[in-house]
Coordinates of C-alpha atoms in Angstrom, one line a residue:
M1 CA 292.4 79.3 237.4
S2 CA 290.4 78.9 240.6
S3 CA 287.8 76.2 241.1
D4 CA 285.1 78.5 242.4
I5 CA 282.8 79.6 239.5
S6 CA 282.3 83.0 241.1
N7 CA 285.9 83.7 240.2
E8 CA 285.1 83.3 236.6
Y9 CA 282.7 86.2 236.8
F10 CA 285.5 88.2 238.5
C11 CA 288.1 87.2 235.8
D12 CA 285.7 88.1 232.9
G13 CA 284.9 91.4 234.6
L14 CA 288.5 92.2 235.1
T15 CA 289.3 91.4 231.4
E16 CA 286.4 93.5 230.2
E17 CA 287.5 96.5 232.2
I18 CA 291.0 96.3 230.9
I19 CA 289.7 96.1 227.3
N20 CA 287.5 99.1 227.9
A21 CA 290.4 101.0 229.5
L22 CA 292.8 100.4 226.7
A23 CA 290.1 101.3 224.1
K24 CA 290.1 104.8 225.6
I25 CA 293.6 105.3 224.2
K26 CA 292.8 107.0 220.8
Q27 CA 295.9 105.7 218.9
L28 CA 295.2 102.0 219.8
S29 CA 292.8 99.8 217.9
V30 CA 291.7 97.3 220.5
T31 CA 289.7 94.1 219.7
S32 CA 286.4 94.1 221.5
R33 CA 285.1 91.8 224.2
T34 CA 283.3 89.2 222.0
S35 CA 286.2 88.4 219.8
S36 CA 288.8 88.5 222.7
F37 CA 286.6 86.1 224.7
Y38 CA 286.2 83.8 221.7
F39 CA 289.7 82.5 222.4
K40 CA 289.1 82.0 226.2
N41 CA 290.1 78.5 227.4
K42 CA 291.2 77.6 223.8
T43 CA 294.6 76.4 222.8
V44 CA 295.7 78.6 219.9
T45 CA 299.0 79.9 218.5
A46 CA 300.1 83.5 218.2
E47 CA 300.0 83.0 214.4
E48 CA 296.3 81.9 214.5
I49 CA 295.4 84.9 216.7
R50 CA 297.2 87.2 214.2
E51 CA 295.3 85.7 211.3
K52 CA 291.9 85.6 212.9
L53 CA 291.9 88.9 214.7
E54 CA 294.4 90.8 212.5
V55 CA 296.3 92.1 215.5
A56 CA 300.1 92.8 215.9
T57 CA 300.1 92.3 219.6
F58 CA 298.0 90.4 222.2
I59 CA 297.8 90.3 225.9
E60 CA 297.0 87.1 227.8
G61 CA 296.9 86.2 231.4
S62 CA 295.3 84.3 234.3
V63 CA 293.6 85.0 237.6
R64 CA 293.9 82.9 240.7
A65 CA 291.8 84.1 243.6
S66 CA 291.0 83.3 247.1
K67 CA 289.3 85.3 249.8
K68 CA 292.5 87.0 251.0
K69 CA 294.8 86.9 247.9
L70 CA 294.6 87.6 244.3
R71 CA 297.4 86.6 241.8
I72 CA 297.1 88.0 238.3
T73 CA 299.7 87.1 235.7
V74 CA 299.9 89.2 232.5
Q75 CA 302.1 88.8 229.4
M76 CA 302.4 90.6 226.1
I77 CA 303.1 88.7 222.9
D78 CA 304.1 89.8 219.4
T79 CA 302.0 87.8 217.0
V80 CA 304.5 88.1 214.1
D81 CA 307.5 86.5 215.8
D82 CA 305.6 84.8 218.6
F83 CA 307.9 86.7 221.0
H84 CA 307.0 87.3 224.7
F85 CA 308.0 91.0 225.3
W86 CA 307.3 90.7 229.0
S87 CA 305.5 88.8 231.7
E88 CA 304.4 90.3 235.1
T89 CA 302.8 88.9 238.2
F90 CA 300.6 91.0 240.5
D91 CA 299.9 89.7 244.0
R92 CA 297.2 91.9 245.5
N93 CA 294.5 92.2 248.0
P94 CA 291.1 91.4 246.3
E95 CA 289.5 94.3 248.2
N96 CA 291.5 96.8 246.1
I97 CA 289.9 95.6 242.8
F98 CA 289.4 99.1 241.2
E99 CA 293.0 100.0 241.9
I100 CA 294.1 96.7 240.5
Q101 CA 292.2 97.2 237.3
D102 CA 293.7 100.7 236.8
E103 CA 297.2 99.5 237.8
I104 CA 297.2 96.7 235.3
S105 CA 295.6 98.8 232.5
L106 CA 298.2 101.5 233.0
F107 CA 301.0 99.0 233.2
I108 CA 299.9 97.4 229.8
A109 CA 299.5 100.8 228.2
E110 CA 303.0 101.9 229.3
K111 CA 304.5 98.6 228.0
L112 CA 302.7 99.1 224.7
R113 CA 304.1 102.6 224.5
E114 CA 307.6 101.3 225.0
H115 CA 307.1 98.7 222.3
I116 CA 305.1 100.5 219.5
G117 CA 305.8 104.2 220.0
H118 CA 304.2 107.3 221.6
L119 CA 300.7 107.0 223.0
E120 CA 298.8 109.7 224.9
I121 CA 297.9 107.9 228.2
E122 CA 295.8 109.5 230.9
D123 CA 296.8 109.4 234.5
K124 CA 293.9 107.0 235.3
L125 CA 292.2 104.6 232.9
V126 CA 289.8 102.9 235.3
E127 CA 287.8 105.1 237.6
P128 CA 287.0 103.6 241.1
I129 CA 283.3 102.9 241.9
D130 CA 282.0 103.8 245.3
I131 CA 280.5 100.4 246.2
P132 CA 281.7 97.5 248.4
V133 CA 283.7 94.8 246.6
A134 CA 281.1 92.1 247.5
I135 CA 278.5 94.1 245.6
Y136 CA 280.8 94.7 242.7
R137 CA 281.5 90.9 242.5
E138 CA 277.7 90.3 242.4
Y139 CA 277.5 93.0 239.6
L140 CA 280.1 91.1 237.6
K141 CA 278.0 87.9 237.9
G142 CA 275.1 89.8 236.4
R143 CA 277.3 91.0 233.5
Y144 CA 278.4 87.4 233.0
F145 CA 274.8 86.3 232.3
L146 CA 273.8 89.5 230.4
M147 CA 276.7 88.9 227.9
K148 CA 275.7 85.2 227.4
L149 CA 272.5 86.6 225.8
G150 CA 269.2 84.7 225.3
Y151 CA 265.9 85.1 227.1
D152 CA 266.7 83.1 230.3
N153 CA 270.2 84.5 230.7
T154 CA 268.9 88.0 230.3
Y155 CA 266.2 87.6 232.9
K156 CA 268.7 86.0 235.3
A157 CA 271.0 89.0 234.8
I158 CA 268.1 91.5 235.4
D159 CA 267.2 89.7 238.6
I160 CA 270.8 90.1 239.9
F161 CA 270.9 93.7 238.9
E162 CA 267.6 94.4 240.7
G163 CA 269.1 93.0 243.8
I164 CA 272.2 95.2 243.5
I165 CA 270.0 98.3 243.0
K166 CA 268.4 97.6 246.4
K167 CA 271.8 97.4 248.1
A168 CA 273.5 100.2 246.1
P169 CA 270.8 102.6 244.6
N170 CA 273.3 105.2 243.5
F171 CA 275.4 102.7 241.4
P172 CA 274.4 103.6 237.7
N173 CA 275.7 100.5 235.9
P174 CA 273.0 98.0 236.9
Y175 CA 270.3 100.5 235.7
L176 CA 272.1 100.7 232.3
D177 CA 272.4 97.0 232.2
I178 CA 268.7 96.3 232.9
N179 CA 267.9 98.9 230.2
Q180 CA 270.3 97.1 227.8
G181 CA 268.7 93.8 228.7
Y182 CA 265.1 94.9 227.9
V183 CA 266.2 96.7 224.7
Y184 CA 268.1 93.6 223.6
M185 CA 265.0 91.4 224.1
G186 CA 262.7 94.0 222.3
T187 CA 265.1 94.3 219.4
M188 CA 265.6 90.5 219.1
G189 CA 261.9 89.8 219.2
L190 CA 262.1 88.0 222.6
L191 CA 259.6 90.5 223.9
P192 CA 257.2 92.8 222.1
A193 CA 259.3 95.9 221.2
F194 CA 256.8 98.4 222.7
E195 CA 256.6 96.5 226.0
A196 CA 260.3 95.9 226.2
Y197 CA 261.2 99.6 225.6
K198 CA 258.5 100.7 228.0
K199 CA 260.1 98.5 230.7
A200 CA 263.6 99.8 229.8
Q201 CA 262.8 103.5 230.0
P202 CA 262.7 104.2 233.7
Y203 CA 266.0 102.4 234.3
L204 CA 267.8 104.5 231.6
Q205 CA 266.2 107.6 233.1
K206 CA 267.7 106.8 236.5
A207 CA 271.1 105.9 235.0
L208 CA 271.1 109.3 233.3
E209 CA 270.4 111.1 236.5
L210 CA 273.4 109.3 238.1
D211 CA 275.8 109.5 235.2
P212 CA 274.6 111.3 232.1
N213 CA 278.0 111.5 230.3
S214 CA 279.2 107.9 230.1
S215 CA 279.6 106.2 226.7
R216 CA 277.0 103.6 227.5
S217 CA 274.5 106.3 228.6
Q218 CA 274.9 108.1 225.3
L219 CA 274.6 104.9 223.3
N220 CA 271.4 103.9 225.1
L221 CA 270.0 107.4 224.4
A222 CA 270.9 107.0 220.7
W223 CA 268.9 103.7 220.5
I224 CA 265.9 105.3 222.1
E225 CA 266.0 108.4 219.8
C226 CA 266.1 106.1 216.8
W227 CA 263.9 103.1 217.5
Q228 CA 261.4 104.7 219.9
N229 CA 261.3 108.4 219.1
W230 CA 262.2 108.1 215.4
N231 CA 264.4 111.2 215.7
L232 CA 267.5 110.3 213.7
K233 CA 269.1 113.7 214.1
K234 CA 269.3 113.3 217.9
A235 CA 270.2 109.6 217.5
Y236 CA 273.3 110.5 215.6
E237 CA 274.2 113.2 218.1
H238 CA 274.2 110.7 221.0
A239 CA 275.9 108.0 219.0
N240 CA 278.7 110.4 218.0
N241 CA 279.0 111.5 221.6
A242 CA 279.5 107.9 222.7
L243 CA 282.1 107.4 219.9
E244 CA 284.0 110.4 221.1
I245 CA 284.1 109.1 224.7
Q246 CA 285.2 105.5 223.6
P247 CA 285.3 104.1 220.1
A248 CA 283.7 100.7 220.3
D249 CA 282.3 98.2 217.8
D250 CA 278.7 98.4 219.1
I251 CA 278.8 102.2 218.5
Y252 CA 280.0 101.8 214.9
L253 CA 277.3 99.1 214.4
T254 CA 274.7 101.5 215.8
I255 CA 275.6 104.3 213.5
S256 CA 275.6 101.7 210.6
N257 CA 272.0 100.9 211.7
F258 CA 270.9 104.5 211.5
L259 CA 272.5 105.0 208.1
T260 CA 270.7 101.8 206.9
V261 CA 267.3 103.2 208.1
E262 CA 268.0 106.3 205.9
G263 CA 268.9 104.1 202.9
K264 CA 272.6 105.2 202.9
L265 CA 273.9 101.7 202.4
D266 CA 277.4 102.5 201.3
A267 CA 278.1 104.7 204.3
A268 CA 276.5 102.1 206.5
R269 CA 278.9 99.4 205.2
N270 CA 281.9 101.7 206.0
Y271 CA 280.9 101.9 209.6
L272 CA 280.0 98.2 209.8
D273 CA 283.4 97.3 208.5
K274 CA 285.0 99.3 211.3
A275 CA 282.8 97.3 213.8
L276 CA 283.9 94.0 212.2
E277 CA 287.6 95.1 212.4
L278 CA 287.2 95.7 216.2
D279 CA 285.0 92.6 216.8
P280 CA 285.4 90.0 214.0
Y281 CA 283.8 87.3 216.1
A282 CA 280.6 89.1 217.0
A283 CA 277.8 87.3 215.4
I284 CA 275.6 90.4 215.1
N285 CA 278.3 92.2 213.1
H286 CA 278.5 89.3 210.5
H287 CA 274.7 89.2 210.4
Y288 CA 274.5 92.9 209.7
K289 CA 277.1 92.7 206.9
G290 CA 274.9 90.0 205.3
F291 CA 271.8 92.1 205.9
L292 CA 273.4 95.1 204.1
Y293 CA 274.2 92.9 201.1
Y294 CA 270.7 91.6 201.1
L295 CA 269.4 95.2 201.0
K296 CA 271.7 95.9 198.1
E297 CA 270.1 92.9 196.4
E298 CA 273.5 91.1 196.3
Y299 CA 271.9 87.9 197.7
E300 CA 274.6 85.4 196.8
T301 CA 277.1 87.6 198.7
A302 CA 274.8 88.0 201.7
I303 CA 274.3 84.3 202.5
P304 CA 277.8 83.4 203.6
Y305 CA 277.9 86.3 206.1
L306 CA 274.5 85.3 207.5
K307 CA 275.6 81.7 207.9
K308 CA 278.8 82.8 209.6
A309 CA 276.6 84.7 212.1
L310 CA 274.6 81.6 212.9
E311 CA 277.8 79.6 213.2
L312 CA 279.0 82.1 215.9
D313 CA 275.6 82.3 217.6
P314 CA 273.1 79.6 216.6
M315 CA 270.4 81.4 218.8
L316 CA 270.6 84.7 216.9
P317 CA 267.1 85.1 215.5
F318 CA 267.7 87.3 212.4
P319 CA 270.0 85.4 210.0
P320 CA 267.5 82.6 209.2
I321 CA 265.0 85.1 208.0
Y322 CA 267.4 86.7 205.5
I323 CA 269.1 83.4 204.4
G324 CA 265.7 82.1 203.4
I325 CA 264.6 85.4 201.8
S326 CA 267.9 85.7 199.9
L327 CA 267.4 82.3 198.4
L328 CA 263.8 83.2 197.5
M329 CA 264.8 86.5 195.9
S330 CA 267.7 85.0 194.0
G331 CA 265.3 82.8 192.1
K332 CA 265.4 79.7 194.3
P333 CA 261.9 79.5 195.8
N334 CA 261.9 75.7 196.3
E335 CA 265.3 75.8 198.0
A336 CA 264.0 78.6 200.2
L337 CA 260.9 76.6 201.1
T338 CA 263.0 73.6 202.1
Y339 CA 265.3 75.9 204.2
F340 CA 262.4 77.5 206.1
G341 CA 260.7 74.1 206.5
S342 CA 263.9 72.7 208.2
L343 CA 264.1 75.4 210.9
K344 CA 263.8 74.4 214.5
G345 CA 264.0 76.1 217.9
I346 CA 263.8 79.9 218.2
S347 CA 263.0 80.4 214.5
V348 CA 259.8 78.4 214.9
K349 CA 258.8 80.3 218.0
D350 CA 259.4 83.8 216.4
L351 CA 257.3 83.1 213.3
T352 CA 260.3 82.9 210.9
K353 CA 259.3 79.4 209.8
L354 CA 255.6 80.3 209.3
G355 CA 256.3 83.7 207.7
G356 CA 259.1 82.4 205.5
E357 CA 257.1 79.5 204.1
T358 CA 254.1 81.8 203.4
M359 CA 256.4 84.1 201.4
C360 CA 257.6 81.1 199.4
Y361 CA 254.0 80.0 198.7
A362 CA 253.3 83.5 197.5
K363 CA 256.3 83.3 195.1
L364 CA 255.3 79.8 193.9
N365 CA 251.7 80.8 193.3
E366 CA 250.4 78.2 195.8
T367 CA 247.4 80.3 196.6
E368 CA 245.6 78.1 199.1
K369 CA 248.7 77.4 201.2
C370 CA 249.6 81.1 201.0
N371 CA 246.2 82.2 202.2
D372 CA 246.3 79.7 205.1
G373 CA 249.6 81.2 206.1
L374 CA 248.3 84.8 206.0
K375 CA 245.3 83.8 208.1
E376 CA 247.5 82.2 210.7
L377 CA 249.9 85.2 210.7
E378 CA 247.0 87.5 211.4
T379 CA 246.1 85.6 214.6
Y380 CA 249.4 86.8 216.0
L381 CA 248.6 90.5 215.7
T382 CA 247.2 90.6 219.2
T383 CA 250.1 88.6 220.8
A384 CA 253.7 89.2 221.9
L385 CA 254.8 88.4 218.3
V386 CA 252.9 91.4 216.8
D387 CA 256.2 92.9 215.3
K388 CA 257.1 89.8 213.4
A389 CA 253.5 89.1 212.3
F390 CA 253.2 92.6 210.8
T391 CA 256.6 92.2 209.1
F392 CA 255.7 89.0 207.3
L393 CA 252.1 90.2 206.5
I394 CA 253.6 93.2 204.8
L395 CA 256.3 91.2 202.9
V396 CA 253.9 88.4 201.7
N397 CA 251.4 90.9 200.4
A398 CA 254.1 92.9 198.6
L399 CA 255.1 89.6 196.9
L400 CA 251.5 89.0 195.9
G401 CA 251.2 92.6 194.5
N402 CA 248.5 93.5 197.0
N403 CA 249.8 97.1 197.4
E404 CA 246.7 98.5 199.1
K405 CA 246.9 95.7 201.7
V406 CA 250.6 96.5 202.2
V407 CA 249.9 100.1 202.9
D408 CA 247.0 99.2 205.2
F409 CA 249.4 97.0 207.4
V410 CA 252.1 99.6 207.2
T411 CA 249.7 102.2 208.4
Q412 CA 248.6 100.0 211.4
A413 CA 252.2 99.3 212.3
Y414 CA 253.0 103.1 212.1
H415 CA 250.2 104.0 214.4
N416 CA 251.4 101.3 216.8
R417 CA 254.9 102.9 216.7
L418 CA 256.5 99.6 215.8
P419 CA 260.2 99.8 215.1
L420 CA 259.9 97.6 212.0
I421 CA 258.6 100.7 210.2
L422 CA 262.1 102.1 210.0
L423 CA 263.5 98.9 208.4
L424 CA 260.8 98.8 205.7
N425 CA 262.3 101.9 204.1
P426 CA 265.3 100.2 202.4
S427 CA 263.6 96.8 201.9
P428 CA 264.1 95.5 198.3
I429 CA 260.8 93.5 198.4
L430 CA 258.9 96.7 198.9
K431 CA 260.3 98.5 195.8
P432 CA 257.0 98.1 193.9
V433 CA 255.1 99.9 196.7
K434 CA 257.6 102.7 197.3
N435 CA 255.8 105.1 194.9
H436 CA 252.4 104.5 196.4
K437 CA 251.3 107.8 198.0
G438 CA 250.2 106.2 201.2
F439 CA 253.4 104.3 201.7
K440 CA 255.6 107.4 200.8
D441 CA 253.6 109.6 203.2
I442 CA 254.3 107.2 206.1
M443 CA 258.0 106.8 205.3
L444 CA 258.5 110.6 205.2
K445 CA 256.7 111.0 208.5
A446 CA 258.8 108.3 210.1
I447 CA 262.1 109.4 208.4
P448 CA 262.0 113.0 207.3
D449 CA 265.5 112.9 205.9
N450 CA 264.7 110.0 203.6
V451 CA 267.1 109.5 200.7
N452 CA 264.5 107.4 198.8
Y453 CA 262.0 110.3 198.5
K454 CA 263.9 113.6 199.0
Q455 CA 264.7 115.4 195.8
K456 CA 268.3 115.4 195.0
K457 CA 270.0 118.8 195.4
K458 CA 270.4 120.6 192.1
Y459 CA 273.9 121.5 191.2
K460 CA 274.7 125.2 191.4
Q461 CA 277.8 127.4 190.9
A462 CA 278.9 127.0 194.5
L463 CA 278.0 123.5 195.6
L464 CA 278.9 124.0 199.2
D465 CA 278.6 127.2 201.3
A466 CA 281.3 128.4 203.7
N467 CA 279.8 126.7 206.8
E468 CA 279.4 123.4 205.0
I469 CA 283.0 123.5 203.8
K470 CA 284.2 124.1 207.3
K471 CA 281.9 121.3 208.7
Y472 CA 282.8 118.7 206.0
S473 CA 286.5 119.6 206.1
K474 CA 286.7 118.7 209.8
E475 CA 284.6 115.6 209.2
L476 CA 286.9 114.4 206.4
D477 CA 290.1 114.9 208.4
Q478 CA 288.6 112.9 211.2
I479 CA 287.6 110.1 208.8
M480 CA 291.1 110.0 207.4
I481 CA 292.6 109.8 211.0
D482 CA 290.1 107.2 212.2
Y483 CA 290.1 104.9 209.2
K484 CA 293.6 105.6 207.8
L485 CA 292.1 105.6 204.4
Y486 CA 295.3 106.9 202.8
L487 CA 297.0 103.5 203.5
N488 CA 294.9 102.1 200.7
P489 CA 297.0 102.6 197.6
D490 CA 293.8 102.3 195.4
L491 CA 291.9 105.0 197.3
S492 CA 289.7 107.1 195.0
L493 CA 287.8 110.3 195.2
K494 CA 284.6 108.2 194.9
D495 CA 285.7 106.3 198.1
L496 CA 286.0 109.6 200.1
A497 CA 282.6 110.6 198.8
S498 CA 281.0 107.4 200.1
Y499 CA 282.4 108.0 203.6
L500 CA 281.0 111.6 203.6
E501 CA 277.8 110.7 201.9
L502 CA 278.2 113.5 199.4
P503 CA 278.3 113.5 195.6
V504 CA 281.8 113.2 194.1
N505 CA 281.5 116.8 192.7
Y506 CA 280.9 118.2 196.1
V507 CA 284.0 116.4 197.6
S508 CA 286.2 117.6 194.8
Q509 CA 285.1 121.2 195.5
L510 CA 285.5 120.6 199.3
L511 CA 289.2 119.6 198.7
N512 CA 289.8 122.6 196.5
L513 CA 288.1 125.2 198.7
G514 CA 288.6 123.6 202.2
F515 CA 292.2 122.4 201.8
Q516 CA 293.4 124.3 198.7
K517 CA 294.5 120.8 197.4
N518 CA 293.4 118.4 194.7
F519 CA 292.6 114.8 195.6
S520 CA 296.2 113.5 195.1
E521 CA 297.7 116.3 197.1
Y522 CA 295.3 115.8 200.0
V523 CA 295.8 112.1 200.3
N524 CA 299.5 112.0 199.6
S525 CA 300.1 114.6 202.3
Y526 CA 298.8 112.0 204.8
R527 CA 301.0 109.4 203.2
V528 CA 304.1 111.6 203.5
K529 CA 303.3 112.2 207.2
E530 CA 302.9 108.5 207.7
F531 CA 306.2 107.8 206.0
K532 CA 308.0 110.3 208.2
E533 CA 306.8 108.6 211.3
R534 CA 307.4 105.0 210.1
I535 CA 310.9 105.6 208.6
L536 CA 312.3 106.6 212.0
L537 CA 310.9 103.6 213.9
E538 CA 313.5 101.2 215.2
E539 CA 311.5 98.2 213.8
N540 CA 311.8 99.7 210.3
K541 CA 315.6 100.2 210.4
G542 CA 316.2 97.2 208.2
L543 CA 313.7 98.3 205.5
T544 CA 314.5 100.3 202.3
I545 CA 313.0 103.8 201.9
M546 CA 310.6 102.5 199.2
A547 CA 309.4 99.5 201.4
V548 CA 308.3 102.0 204.0
A549 CA 306.8 104.3 201.3
Y550 CA 304.7 101.4 200.1
D551 CA 303.6 100.6 203.6
S552 CA 302.5 104.2 203.9
G553 CA 300.1 104.0 201.0
F554 CA 302.2 105.0 198.0
N555 CA 302.2 102.7 195.0
S556 CA 304.7 104.5 192.7
K557 CA 308.3 105.5 193.4
T558 CA 308.0 108.5 191.1
V559 CA 304.8 109.8 192.8
F560 CA 306.4 109.2 196.2
N561 CA 309.6 111.1 195.4
T562 CA 307.8 113.9 193.7
F563 CA 305.2 114.5 196.5
F564 CA 307.8 114.2 199.3
K565 CA 310.0 116.8 197.8
K566 CA 307.1 119.1 197.0
I567 CA 305.7 118.9 200.6
E568 CA 309.0 118.7 202.5
G569 CA 311.3 120.6 200.2
I570 CA 314.0 117.9 200.5
T571 CA 314.4 114.3 199.2
P572 CA 313.4 111.3 201.3
N573 CA 317.1 110.4 201.5
T574 CA 318.1 113.8 202.9
Y575 CA 315.2 113.7 205.4
L576 CA 316.4 110.3 206.7
K577 CA 320.0 111.4 207.0
S578 CA 319.2 114.6 208.8
N579 CA 316.9 112.7 211.3
S580 CA 319.1 109.6 211.9

């Protein structure tokens, strides 16, 4: 609420820290930064926020700052009844910023616990950083520009972070942020991927020396292991480490990326849905949902998600590619050609317009125009746009049926270690080339655990050994806790199998040997536990037993009563009376 723009950086930084702090509490599902900030400075009702973010509770507040005084107001609002639970004002010294962030985060967590029930809360949610407040304020300015994205904003942020490193060389965050900035530009095609990753590497290395165990350090390592080192096993290890430290939408999105590379599209969508739940206004999450539908050849379904991504961030470079290709592959080449021809701005600079039109000419059998496009694309192979040039050259030649040419370009891209190789694996346009020995050899070198080429396991008497049963049992329990799958009354054995990426027969055996239960017994045991917790909550006192049972995932009175008595040894009514 202050006129000085520098206080906006401070306010955004404070908000982001509180979001990150609350996200550390395992039992809470906290909407991520992008979607929270979407409502900044907008007049919206509690009902709109409930519908758009699907949240039961939200926190809002304001910051008024001067050199000597900081006034922060915070209030908590129930989105169902538009009821203000509490409002608090903190008058503090700006020099104590880290203590303030921790104090407010803990205060909110405690108030949430009073309102929604027991939460495990650590003694500290925000660790202090050993740097002067003036430098921290400058750091928040850098974060402000980094999160605005785009080429100019990212370089502006990098310049600020470089200045901070000179003043505070042992502060790990700016190193991580510079690394993130370069990786973002390489991934988005704003810089050649190889050049961007090379620039990013020393900054990450230094950050790891200073703080190897932060969630962001582990996430950055996951990116490197996948896109630079092509080591998916290590990439998953680091991503899961990051998820354990702090569940966040960008970590779920990252794991979805890795699963996509392997061709495990159903599992990738499960992780992506979790990312969208936490950050429904992140353009990249909507883009990736559309991209997954494109890979599954559900082109009509893909387009609305891709358009939503552009609506949220018109500068995002990927959606135009796949909107145009989805039109092309769904039998609308002329419509696709019109779409690519209408592109302006970043899509022209990054070859989307040229590459897309050339693909359309290939499909429309306009040989001369297609050849002209191919020749022009080849001129970019020695420029900063080499990644996009190779991508379109491969796709156009695949549409033309020039399989040998496709393999030649794929081989060149492989030897140049271009990240695009990994996303060729699940591409529907490359289906006709997938059995070509040269293409198959490269895909297996890049992705050894490649579901497109690995032979399926033959069924045997014991489908899973003892170690696998132990491993997958733990994994399944964690999935049930994280995703609360049991709340879906239509949950099936097939659904569980998709989350574990195992055949249905394997999961059936896993439940029998690992839990000594069949599917219904396993899922309904979670539902009974959920019911026992919900029925005793003050807020549910006015509900009938069956209303709470339905909220807990049951869809039949008979099944509920039968399973409850089987598991608890008493009827639901008796349980309620004995615990009232």
